[in-house]
Each structure stands twice: as C-alpha cells, then as structure tokens.
C-alpha cells in the first residue's frame, strides 16, 4: 500500500521531548560513587545500555560521549531511538553552558582563533567543546570545518572536545543534530560550547538559532563583498573581531575596526540592549584573545542581568520545536514515492505553462492528503 508507515519517526512520538532545553539545575549534582562504579564496570562491554551511556556522559567520558553523538548522527531508526532516550535523560543536566557561535569566511582564521582562545579557556580550568556546522560537508565529507588536524594543540587537550560537522542530510537536519549534541556536551560538563560555521550561507542563521553569543571574524582590507559577508550576518553579530592584526597589518586592522564600528552604529538597536563591539586580534600571535573573551563575558553579564538570555533560550526552544516538525513533514512529503513521481510530471507541466505553480502545488498537496487518508483506513 501507499506510504511509509512502517518507519517509526521518533519525533512523532508524543513522549518525544528531545527538543526541550531545560534551564538545568545549578550547580550540577555531584556524580554518585555508585554511578562511577557502575560505569567503570560496564565500560568494557560493547553494547551499552541507555543508562550506561548516560552514566558515561555524566562523568565526562569522551569516548562514551562520542559514541552517543554518533547515535544522534545516525539515520538508523534504532540508533535514533536510543539517542533520543539518552538526550531525554541528559536534559536535566544541560542548559548551563554558554553557547558561542563563531563564523567567518574560509581562511579568515577560524580554526587558528578557536585553538588560541580554546587553549586560553582550558588554561582557566574550563572544559570546552567545539562543534561545527558545515553545510557543504555532505559533499566534502566534513573536510572544511572542525577538522582535528587544524587544531593540533586543542585536539589533544584533555579539557577540549572537538566534533566535526554531522555530514549527512539537509542543513535543518544537520543543525538539529548539532543542537542535540549540545545537550550531551553540556551534560558531560562542557562549558563553554563553540559552534563553528563558515560565513557564506544560511548556516549562520541555523547557528544563530542555537547560540547565546555570535562572533564574526573578519579581515582588514578585504571588502565586504570579497569576504562574502552579508549585512544580515553583520547584524547578527554580538562582536566582530578583525583577525590577523599582526605585522604590517596592524594599522589596517585598527582602521577597519573604526570603519566597522561606525557601520554597526547605523544598525538598529539590538533586542538584547547590547551594543555590538568591534575588536582586533591575531589568532596566530595570540594577541587580543583575552580581550575578546572578556567582552564575551561582559555580554553574558549584561543579558543574564536583563533577562534577555533566558528569553532568547525560550525563543530558541520554540523555534526548534517548529523546525523539527517542519523538517519531519517536509521529509515525509518529499520522500513519498507517489509524490516523487507526480512531482516530476507537475514540474514539467508548470514549465510548459500548462498549469500554474499554485494549482500544481495544490494538486500535489491534495493528493498527499488522500494518500494519508487511505493509509489510516
Ligand atoms: P579558517 O579557514 O577560517 O579556519 O582559517 P585558518 O585558521 O585555517 O587560517 C587560514 C590561514 O590564515 C592559515 O594559514 C593561518 O595560519 C593563517 N592565520 C590565521 N590566523 C592568523 C593571524 O592571526 N595572523 C596571520 N598572519 N595569519 C593567520
């Protein structure tokens, strides 16, 4: 018969709550001696139970955390199911980190910057997770972002966890997986969490919808067009850092800083009441890094104080609920074999102006409704 009812979609489950990001409990409850023992005893077994995954994550075991993230990324329904159960159990321990988005065109120095700032952060006794959203990774197999070889020191730092972009699926799907990975990283005690993305497309919007602070890296001397940065992305930025402010470039960077500051003044006031700043840095020489970190912390002081921090998290939680529904409905529709066939025919008719786009769309949607009715008989 029609349809794909045999597939179990976990998001459809009324009990599915993988999208709620709780405010979390503060401070994190100490891990009980029992759970550590249970975890160590079970670690050697290959097939872990949900509870074993959760125990492993809660004591910060990076191997177990990675395995759980692999489940999140898997498209196998059984893996998805286990992943969702793990997420639900980790949710009460999540929500306490600061989530920072970092974007900029390839070559601007994102990985060098993340390495420099990351090492500074871990030297302060903090645990940092670096995740990535690379919309092109489906084709390039994640070679652009989050590549461990690009962050040599950080990747061997026991207090850092680096995870490349999930590689399969639409941007929406990739973004959802990253958002779920944030939950597990937070439960594992990582704070802050960096989400890196390449500053050329829609991926910033996806990252913006899951972070608390957005940092845009830019270069001096290259025009905005050259840097592929759209005004909309500048408007999303809570801070801009002009990187490669070293050697002969220091003066130009200072000038660019003034120009961008002036440009930002022309933008409408932000909802958070925060005035975005422009700073300069050299990721390579490790200068200006501490100042940027201080600015980020100042921002958090500001938005936690005026309530915007929680407001934005709530908005994001709502957004992700709808995003997941949309993604799910879209997939069901477009992956339906009958729709696929009909779609091709309709497209041809539209191109030949035999029917209008709207009539074609309406017919397809009506047909889909009928399929669903037949399936539920
Ligand atoms: P990404 O593509 O944005 O991740 O950029 P990378 O971090 O890979 O850096 C691209 C190139 O710029 C590399 O050759 C880096 O060594 C260089 N680079 C990064 N940061 C700096 C910096 O602060 N100063 C200078 N002079 N070069 C830098």
Coordinates of N, CA and C in Angstrom, one line a residue, residues 129-351:
X129 N 33.9 22.5 24.5 CA 33.5 21.7 23.4 C 33.4 22.5 22.1
X130 N 34.0 22.0 21.0 CA 33.9 22.7 19.7 C 33.1 21.9 18.7
X131 N 32.0 22.3 18.3 CA 31.1 21.6 17.4 C 31.1 22.4 16.1
X132 N 30.7 21.8 15.0 CA 30.8 22.6 13.7 C 29.5 22.3 12.9
X133 N 29.1 23.3 12.2 CA 28.0 23.1 11.2 C 28.6 23.5 9.9
X134 N 28.7 22.5 9.0 CA 29.3 22.8 7.7 C 28.3 22.3 6.7
X135 N 27.6 23.3 6.1 CA 26.5 22.9 5.2 C 27.1 22.1 3.9
X136 N 28.4 22.2 3.7 CA 28.9 21.6 2.5 C 29.5 20.2 2.8
X137 N 29.4 19.8 4.0 CA 30.1 18.6 4.4 C 29.6 17.4 3.8
X138 N 28.3 17.4 3.4 CA 27.7 16.3 2.7 C 28.6 15.9 1.5
X139 N 29.0 16.9 0.8 CA 29.8 16.6 -0.4 C 31.3 16.5 -0.1
X140 N 31.8 17.3 0.9 CA 33.2 17.2 1.1 C 33.6 16.4 2.3
X141 N 32.7 15.7 2.9 CA 32.9 14.8 4.0 C 33.6 15.6 5.2
X142 N 33.1 16.8 5.4 CA 33.5 17.5 6.6 C 34.9 17.9 6.6
X143 N 35.5 18.1 5.5 CA 36.9 18.4 5.4 C 37.2 19.9 5.8
X144 N 36.2 20.7 5.7 CA 36.4 22.2 5.9 C 36.5 22.5 7.4
X145 N 35.5 22.1 8.1 CA 35.4 22.6 9.5 C 35.6 21.5 10.5
X146 N 36.0 21.9 11.7 CA 36.1 21.0 12.8 C 37.1 19.9 12.6
X147 N 37.9 20.1 11.6 CA 38.9 19.1 11.3 C 40.0 19.1 12.4
X148 N 40.2 18.0 12.9 CA 41.1 17.9 14.1 C 42.5 18.3 13.8
X149 N 42.9 18.0 12.6 CA 44.3 18.3 12.3 C 44.6 19.9 12.2
X150 N 43.5 20.6 12.1 CA 43.6 22.1 12.1 C 43.8 22.6 13.5
X151 N 43.4 21.9 14.5 CA 43.6 22.4 15.8 C 44.4 21.5 16.6
X152 N 45.7 21.5 16.3 CA 46.5 20.4 16.8 C 46.6 20.4 18.3
X153 N 46.9 21.5 18.9 CA 47.0 21.6 20.4 C 45.7 21.3 21.1
X154 N 44.7 21.9 20.6 CA 43.4 21.7 21.2 C 42.9 20.3 21.2
X155 N 43.2 19.6 20.0 CA 42.6 18.3 19.8 C 43.3 17.3 20.8
X156 N 44.4 17.6 21.3 CA 45.0 16.7 22.3 C 44.9 17.2 23.8
X157 N 44.1 18.3 23.9 CA 43.9 18.8 25.2 C 42.8 18.0 25.9
X158 N 43.1 17.4 27.1 CA 42.1 16.6 27.7 C 40.8 17.4 28.1
X159 N 40.9 18.7 28.2 CA 39.7 19.5 28.6 C 39.0 20.1 27.4
X160 N 39.3 19.6 26.2 CA 38.6 20.0 25.0 C 38.0 18.8 24.2
X161 N 36.9 19.0 23.7 CA 36.2 18.0 22.9 C 35.9 18.6 21.5
X162 N 36.4 18.1 20.5 CA 36.2 18.7 19.1 C 35.4 17.7 18.3
X163 N 34.3 18.1 17.8 CA 33.5 17.2 17.0 C 33.2 17.9 15.6
X164 N 33.6 17.3 14.5 CA 33.3 17.9 13.2 C 31.8 17.8 12.9
X165 N 31.4 18.5 11.9 CA 30.0 18.6 11.5 C 29.4 17.3 11.1
X166 N 28.2 17.1 11.6 CA 27.5 15.9 11.0 C 27.4 16.0 9.5
X167 N 27.6 14.9 8.8 CA 27.8 15.1 7.4 C 26.6 14.9 6.5
X168 N 25.6 14.1 7.0 CA 24.5 13.7 6.2 C 23.3 14.6 6.4
X169 N 22.6 14.8 5.3 CA 21.3 15.5 5.5 C 21.2 16.9 5.1
X170 N 20.0 17.5 5.2 CA 19.8 18.9 4.9 C 20.4 19.7 6.0
X171 N 20.5 21.0 5.8 CA 21.0 21.9 6.8 C 20.2 21.8 8.1
X172 N 18.8 21.8 7.9 CA 18.0 21.7 9.0 C 18.3 20.4 9.8
X173 N 18.5 19.3 9.2 CA 18.8 18.1 9.9 C 20.1 18.1 10.6
X174 N 21.1 18.7 9.9 CA 22.5 18.8 10.5 C 22.4 19.7 11.7
X175 N 21.6 20.8 11.6 CA 21.5 21.8 12.7 C 20.8 21.1 13.9
X176 N 19.8 20.3 13.6 CA 19.1 19.7 14.7 C 20.1 18.7 15.5
X177 N 20.8 18.0 14.7 CA 21.8 17.1 15.3 C 22.8 17.8 16.2
X178 N 23.2 19.0 15.7 CA 24.2 19.7 16.5 C 23.5 20.2 17.7
X179 N 22.3 20.7 17.6 CA 21.6 21.2 18.8 C 21.5 20.0 19.8
X180 N 21.2 18.8 19.4 CA 21.1 17.7 20.3 C 22.4 17.4 20.9
X181 N 23.5 17.5 20.1 CA 24.8 17.3 20.6 C 25.2 18.2 21.7
X182 N 24.7 19.5 21.6 CA 25.0 20.5 22.7 C 24.5 19.9 24.0
X183 N 23.3 19.3 24.0 CA 22.7 18.8 25.2 C 23.6 17.8 25.9
X184 N 24.2 16.9 25.1 CA 25.0 15.8 25.6 C 26.3 16.5 26.1
X185 N 26.9 17.4 25.4 CA 28.1 18.0 25.8 C 28.0 18.8 27.1
X186 N 26.8 19.4 27.2 CA 26.6 20.2 28.5 C 26.4 19.2 29.7
X187 N 25.8 18.1 29.4 CA 25.6 17.1 30.5 C 27.0 16.5 30.8
X188 N 27.9 16.5 29.9 CA 29.3 16.0 30.2 C 30.1 17.0 30.8
X189 N 29.6 18.2 31.1 CA 30.3 19.2 31.8 C 31.0 20.2 31.0
X190 N 30.8 20.2 29.7 CA 31.5 21.2 28.8 C 30.8 22.6 28.9
X191 N 31.7 23.6 29.1 CA 31.2 25.0 29.2 C 32.5 25.8 29.1
X192 N 32.6 26.6 28.1 CA 31.6 26.9 27.0 C 31.6 25.9 25.9
X193 N 30.6 26.2 25.0 CA 30.5 25.4 23.8 C 30.6 26.3 22.6
X194 N 31.5 26.0 21.7 CA 31.7 26.8 20.5 C 31.0 26.1 19.3
X195 N 30.4 26.8 18.5 CA 29.8 26.2 17.3 C 30.4 27.0 16.1
X196 N 31.2 26.3 15.4 CA 31.8 27.0 14.3 C 31.0 26.8 13.0
X197 N 31.0 27.8 12.2 CA 30.4 27.6 10.8 C 31.1 28.5 9.8
X198 N 30.9 28.2 8.6 CA 31.6 29.0 7.6 C 30.6 30.1 7.2
X199 N 31.2 31.3 7.1 CA 30.3 32.5 6.9 C 29.9 32.8 5.5
X200 N 29.3 31.9 4.8 CA 28.9 32.2 3.5 C 27.4 31.9 3.1
X201 N 26.7 31.3 4.0 CA 25.4 30.9 3.5 C 24.3 31.0 4.6
X202 N 23.4 30.0 4.6 CA 22.3 30.0 5.5 C 22.7 29.5 6.9
X203 N 23.9 28.9 6.9 CA 24.3 28.1 8.1 C 24.4 29.1 9.3
X204 N 24.7 30.4 9.1 CA 24.8 31.3 10.2 C 23.4 31.4 10.9
X205 N 22.4 31.4 10.1 CA 21.1 31.6 10.7 C 20.8 30.4 11.5
X206 N 21.2 29.2 11.1 CA 21.0 28.0 11.9 C 21.8 28.0 13.1
X207 N 23.0 28.5 13.0 CA 23.9 28.6 14.2 C 23.3 29.6 15.2
X208 N 22.9 30.8 14.6 CA 22.4 31.9 15.4 C 21.2 31.4 16.3
X209 N 20.5 30.5 15.7 CA 19.3 30.0 16.4 C 19.6 29.0 17.5
X210 N 20.9 28.7 17.8 CA 21.2 27.8 18.9 C 22.3 28.3 19.8
X211 N 22.7 29.6 19.5 CA 23.8 30.1 20.4 C 23.3 31.3 21.2
X212 N 24.1 31.6 22.2 CA 23.8 32.8 23.0 C 24.5 34.0 22.6
X213 N 25.7 33.8 21.9 CA 26.6 34.9 21.5 C 27.1 34.5 20.1
X214 N 27.2 35.5 19.3 CA 27.6 35.3 17.9 C 28.8 36.1 17.6
X215 N 29.9 35.5 17.3 CA 31.2 36.2 17.0 C 31.5 36.1 15.5
X216 N 31.7 37.2 14.9 CA 32.0 37.2 13.4 C 33.5 37.6 13.3
X217 N 34.3 36.7 12.6 CA 35.7 37.0 12.3 C 35.8 37.7 10.9
X218 N 36.5 38.7 10.9 CA 36.7 39.4 9.5 C 38.2 39.8 9.3
X219 N 38.5 40.2 8.1 CA 39.8 40.6 7.8 C 39.8 42.1 7.5
X220 N 40.9 42.7 7.7 CA 41.1 44.1 7.3 C 41.4 44.2 5.8
X221 N 41.0 45.2 5.2 CA 41.5 45.4 3.8 C 40.7 44.7 2.7
X222 N 40.0 43.7 3.1 CA 39.1 43.0 2.1 C 37.7 43.6 2.2
X223 N 37.2 43.9 1.0 CA 35.9 44.5 1.0 C 34.8 43.5 1.5
X224 N 33.7 44.0 1.9 CA 32.7 43.0 2.4 C 32.3 42.0 1.4
X225 N 32.2 42.5 0.1 CA 31.8 41.5 -0.9 C 32.9 40.4 -1.0
X226 N 34.1 40.8 -0.9 CA 35.2 39.9 -1.0 C 35.1 38.8 0.1
X227 N 34.6 39.3 1.2 CA 34.6 38.4 2.4 C 33.2 37.6 2.4
X228 N 32.4 37.9 1.4 CA 31.2 37.2 1.3 C 30.2 37.4 2.5
X229 N 30.5 38.4 3.2 CA 29.6 38.7 4.4 C 28.5 39.6 4.1
X230 N 27.3 39.1 4.3 CA 26.1 39.9 4.0 C 25.8 40.7 5.3
X231 N 25.1 41.8 5.0 CA 24.7 42.7 6.0 C 24.0 42.0 7.1
X232 N 23.1 41.0 6.7 CA 22.3 40.3 7.7 C 23.2 39.5 8.7
X233 N 24.3 39.1 8.2 CA 25.2 38.4 9.2 C 25.9 39.3 10.1
X234 N 26.2 40.5 9.6 CA 26.8 41.5 10.5 C 25.8 41.9 11.5
X235 N 24.6 42.0 11.1 CA 23.5 42.4 12.1 C 23.3 41.3 13.2
X236 N 23.7 40.1 12.9 CA 23.5 39.0 13.9 C 24.6 39.1 14.9
X237 N 25.7 39.7 14.5 CA 27.0 39.6 15.4 C 26.8 40.4 16.7
X238 N 27.3 39.8 17.7 CA 27.3 40.5 19.0 C 28.7 41.1 19.2
X239 N 29.7 40.5 18.4 CA 31.0 41.2 18.3 C 31.6 40.8 17.0
X240 N 32.4 41.7 16.5 CA 33.2 41.4 15.3 C 34.7 41.5 15.7
X241 N 35.4 40.5 15.3 CA 36.9 40.5 15.6 C 37.6 40.6 14.3
X242 N 38.4 41.6 14.1 CA 39.3 41.7 12.9 C 40.5 40.9 13.2
X243 N 40.6 39.8 12.5 CA 41.8 38.9 12.8 C 43.0 39.3 11.9
X244 N 44.1 38.7 12.2 CA 45.4 38.9 11.5 C 45.9 40.3 11.7
X245 N 45.6 40.8 12.9 CA 46.1 42.2 13.2 C 47.5 41.9 13.8
X246 N 48.4 41.7 12.8 CA 49.8 41.5 13.2 C 50.7 41.9 12.1
X247 N 52.0 42.1 12.4 CA 53.0 42.5 11.3 C 52.5 43.8 10.7
X248 N 52.6 43.8 9.4 CA 52.3 45.0 8.6 C 50.8 45.4 8.6
X249 N 50.0 44.4 9.2 CA 48.6 44.5 9.1 C 47.9 45.3 10.2
X250 N 48.8 45.6 11.3 CA 48.2 46.1 12.5 C 47.4 47.4 12.2
X251 N 48.0 48.3 11.5 CA 47.4 49.6 11.2 C 46.1 49.5 10.5
X252 N 46.1 48.6 9.4 CA 44.9 48.4 8.6 C 43.8 47.8 9.5
X253 N 44.2 47.0 10.4 CA 43.2 46.3 11.2 C 42.6 47.4 12.1
X254 N 43.4 48.3 12.6 CA 42.9 49.3 13.5 C 41.9 50.2 12.8
X255 N 42.2 50.5 11.5 CA 41.4 51.3 10.7 C 40.0 50.6 10.4
X256 N 40.1 49.3 10.1 CA 38.9 48.5 9.8 C 38.1 48.5 11.0
X257 N 38.7 48.4 12.2 CA 37.9 48.4 13.4 C 37.0 49.7 13.5
X258 N 37.6 50.8 13.2 CA 36.9 52.0 13.3 C 35.7 52.0 12.3
X259 N 36.1 51.6 11.0 CA 35.0 51.6 10.0 C 33.9 50.7 10.4
X260 N 34.2 49.5 10.8 CA 33.1 48.6 11.2 C 32.3 49.1 12.4
X261 N 33.0 49.7 13.3 CA 32.3 50.3 14.5 C 31.3 51.3 14.0
X262 N 31.7 52.1 13.1 CA 30.8 53.2 12.6 C 29.6 52.5 11.8
X263 N 29.9 51.5 11.1 CA 28.9 50.8 10.3 C 27.9 50.2 11.3
X264 N 28.4 49.6 12.4 CA 27.4 49.0 13.4 C 26.5 50.0 14.0
X265 N 27.1 51.2 14.2 CA 26.3 52.3 14.9 C 25.0 52.6 14.1
X266 N 25.1 52.3 12.8 CA 24.0 52.7 11.9 C 22.9 51.6 12.0
X267 N 23.2 50.4 12.5 CA 22.2 49.4 12.6 C 21.2 49.7 13.7
X268 N 20.0 49.1 13.5 CA 19.0 49.3 14.6 C 19.5 48.7 15.9
X269 N 19.0 49.3 17.0 CA 19.4 48.8 18.3 C 19.0 47.3 18.5
X270 N 19.9 46.5 19.2 CA 19.6 45.1 19.3 C 18.5 44.9 20.4
X271 N 17.9 43.7 20.2 CA 16.8 43.4 21.2 C 17.4 43.2 22.6
X272 N 18.6 42.8 22.6 CA 19.3 42.5 23.9 C 19.7 43.7 24.7
X273 N 19.7 44.8 23.9 CA 20.2 46.1 24.6 C 21.7 46.1 24.6
X274 N 22.4 45.1 24.0 CA 23.8 45.1 24.0 C 24.3 45.8 22.8
X275 N 25.4 46.6 22.9 CA 25.9 47.3 21.7 C 27.1 46.5 21.2
X276 N 26.9 45.9 20.0 CA 27.9 45.0 19.4 C 29.3 45.8 19.3
X277 N 30.4 45.1 19.7 CA 31.7 45.7 19.7 C 32.5 45.2 18.5
X278 N 33.5 46.0 18.1 CA 34.5 45.5 17.1 C 35.8 45.6 17.8
X279 N 36.6 44.4 17.7 CA 37.9 44.3 18.3 C 38.9 43.8 17.3
X280 N 40.1 43.9 17.6 CA 41.1 43.3 16.7 C 41.9 42.2 17.4
X281 N 42.4 41.3 16.7 CA 43.2 40.2 17.3 C 44.1 39.6 16.3
X282 N 45.1 38.8 16.8 CA 45.9 38.0 16.0 C 45.8 36.6 16.6
X283 N 45.1 35.7 15.9 CA 45.0 34.4 16.4 C 46.3 33.7 16.4
X284 N 47.1 34.1 15.4 CA 48.4 33.4 15.3 C 49.4 33.9 16.4
X285 N 49.4 35.2 16.6 CA 50.3 35.7 17.7 C 49.7 35.7 19.1
X286 N 48.4 35.2 19.1 CA 47.7 35.1 20.3 C 47.5 36.5 21.0
X287 N 47.3 37.5 20.3 CA 47.0 38.8 20.9 C 45.6 39.2 20.7
X288 N 45.1 39.9 21.7 CA 43.7 40.3 21.6 C 42.7 39.3 22.0
X289 N 43.2 38.1 22.2 CA 42.3 36.9 22.5 C 41.6 37.1 23.9
X290 N 42.4 37.5 24.9 CA 41.8 37.6 26.2 C 40.8 38.7 26.2
X291 N 41.0 39.8 25.5 CA 40.1 40.9 25.4 C 38.7 40.5 24.8
X292 N 38.8 39.6 23.8 CA 37.6 39.1 23.2 C 36.8 38.3 24.2
X293 N 37.6 37.4 24.9 CA 36.9 36.6 25.9 C 36.3 37.4 27.0
X294 N 36.9 38.5 27.4 CA 36.4 39.4 28.4 C 35.1 40.1 27.9
X295 N 35.1 40.5 26.6 CA 33.9 41.1 26.0 C 32.8 40.1 26.0
X296 N 33.1 38.8 25.7 CA 32.0 37.8 25.7 C 31.4 37.7 27.1
X297 N 32.3 37.7 28.0 CA 31.8 37.5 29.4 C 31.0 38.7 29.9
X298 N 31.4 39.9 29.4 CA 30.7 41.1 29.7 C 29.2 41.0 29.1
X299 N 29.2 40.5 27.9 CA 27.9 40.3 27.2 C 27.0 39.4 28.1
X300 N 27.6 38.3 28.6 CA 26.8 37.4 29.4 C 26.3 38.0 30.7
X301 N 27.1 38.8 31.3 CA 26.7 39.6 32.5 C 25.5 40.4 32.1
X302 N 25.6 41.1 31.0 CA 24.5 42.0 30.6 C 23.2 41.3 30.3
X303 N 23.3 40.2 29.5 CA 22.0 39.6 29.1 C 21.4 38.7 30.2
X304 N 22.3 38.2 31.1 CA 21.7 37.4 32.2 C 21.0 38.4 33.2
X305 N 21.6 39.5 33.3 CA 21.0 40.5 34.2 C 19.7 41.1 33.7
X306 N 19.6 41.3 32.4 CA 18.3 42.0 32.0 C 17.3 40.9 31.5
X307 N 17.6 39.6 31.6 CA 16.6 38.6 31.3 C 16.6 38.2 29.9
X308 N 17.4 38.9 29.0 CA 17.4 38.5 27.6 C 17.9 37.1 27.4
X309 N 18.9 36.7 28.2 CA 19.5 35.4 28.0 C 18.4 34.3 28.0
X310 N 17.6 34.3 29.0 CA 16.6 33.3 29.2 C 15.5 33.4 28.1
X311 N 15.1 34.7 27.8 CA 14.1 35.0 26.8 C 14.6 34.3 25.5
X312 N 15.8 34.5 25.1 CA 16.3 34.0 23.8 C 16.3 32.5 23.8
X313 N 16.8 31.9 25.0 CA 16.8 30.4 25.0 C 15.3 29.9 24.9
X314 N 14.4 30.6 25.4 CA 13.0 30.1 25.3 C 12.5 30.2 23.9
X315 N 12.9 31.3 23.2 CA 12.5 31.5 21.8 C 13.1 30.4 21.0
X316 N 14.4 30.1 21.3 CA 15.1 29.1 20.5 C 14.4 27.7 20.7
X317 N 14.0 27.4 21.9 CA 13.4 26.1 22.2 C 12.1 26.0 21.4
X318 N 11.3 27.1 21.3 CA 10.1 27.1 20.5 C 10.5 26.9 19.0
X319 N 11.4 27.7 18.6 CA 11.9 27.6 17.2 C 12.2 26.2 16.8
X320 N 13.0 25.5 17.7 CA 13.4 24.2 17.3 C 12.3 23.2 17.3
X321 N 11.3 23.4 18.1 CA 10.1 22.5 18.1 C 9.5 22.6 16.7
X322 N 9.2 23.8 16.2 CA 8.6 24.0 14.9 C 9.5 23.6 13.8
X323 N 10.8 23.8 13.9 CA 11.8 23.4 12.9 C 11.7 21.9 12.7
X324 N 11.7 21.2 13.9 CA 11.7 19.7 13.8 C 10.5 19.2 13.1
X325 N 9.3 19.8 13.5 CA 8.1 19.4 12.9 C 8.1 19.7 11.4
X326 N 8.6 20.9 11.0 CA 8.7 21.2 9.6 C 9.5 20.3 8.8
X327 N 10.7 20.0 9.4 CA 11.6 19.1 8.8 C 11.0 17.7 8.5
X328 N 10.3 17.3 9.6 CA 9.7 16.0 9.5 C 8.6 15.9 8.5
X329 N 7.7 16.9 8.5 CA 6.6 16.9 7.5 C 7.2 17.0 6.1
X330 N 8.2 17.9 5.9 CA 8.8 18.1 4.6 C 9.4 16.7 4.1
X331 N 10.1 16.1 5.0 CA 10.7 14.8 4.6 C 9.7 13.8 4.2
X332 N 8.6 13.7 5.0 CA 7.6 12.7 4.7 C 7.0 13.0 3.3
X333 N 6.7 14.2 3.1 CA 6.1 14.6 1.8 C 7.0 14.3 0.6
X334 N 8.2 14.8 0.7 CA 9.1 14.7 -0.5 C 9.7 13.3 -0.7
X335 N 9.7 12.5 0.4 CA 10.2 11.2 0.3 C 9.2 10.2 -0.2
X336 N 7.9 10.6 -0.3 CA 6.9 9.7 -0.7 C 7.0 9.3 -2.1
X337 N 7.1 8.0 -2.4 CA 7.3 7.6 -3.8 C 6.3 8.1 -4.8
X338 N 5.0 8.1 -4.4 CA 4.0 8.6 -5.3 C 4.1 10.1 -5.6
X339 N 4.4 10.8 -4.5 CA 4.6 12.2 -4.7 C 5.8 12.5 -5.6
X340 N 6.9 11.7 -5.4 CA 8.1 12.0 -6.2 C 7.7 11.9 -7.7
X341 N 7.0 10.8 -8.1 CA 6.6 10.6 -9.5 C 5.7 11.8 -10.0
X342 N 4.7 12.1 -9.2 CA 3.8 13.1 -9.5 C 4.5 14.5 -9.6
X343 N 5.5 14.7 -8.8 CA 6.2 15.9 -8.7 C 6.9 16.2 -10.0
X344 N 7.5 15.2 -10.6 CA 8.2 15.3 -11.9 C 7.2 15.8 -12.9
X345 N 6.1 15.1 -13.0 CA 5.1 15.4 -14.0 C 4.6 16.8 -13.8
X346 N 4.3 17.2 -12.6 CA 3.8 18.5 -12.3 C 4.8 19.6 -12.7
X347 N 6.1 19.3 -12.4 CA 7.1 20.3 -12.7 C 7.1 20.6 -14.2
X348 N 7.0 19.5 -15.0 CA 7.1 19.6 -16.5 C 5.9 20.5 -16.9
X349 N 4.7 20.2 -16.3 CA 3.5 20.9 -16.7 C 3.6 22.4 -16.4
X350 N 4.2 22.7 -15.2 CA 4.4 24.1 -14.8 C 5.3 24.8 -15.8
X351 N 6.4 24.1 -16.2 CA 7.4 24.7 -17.1 C 6.8 25.0 -18.4

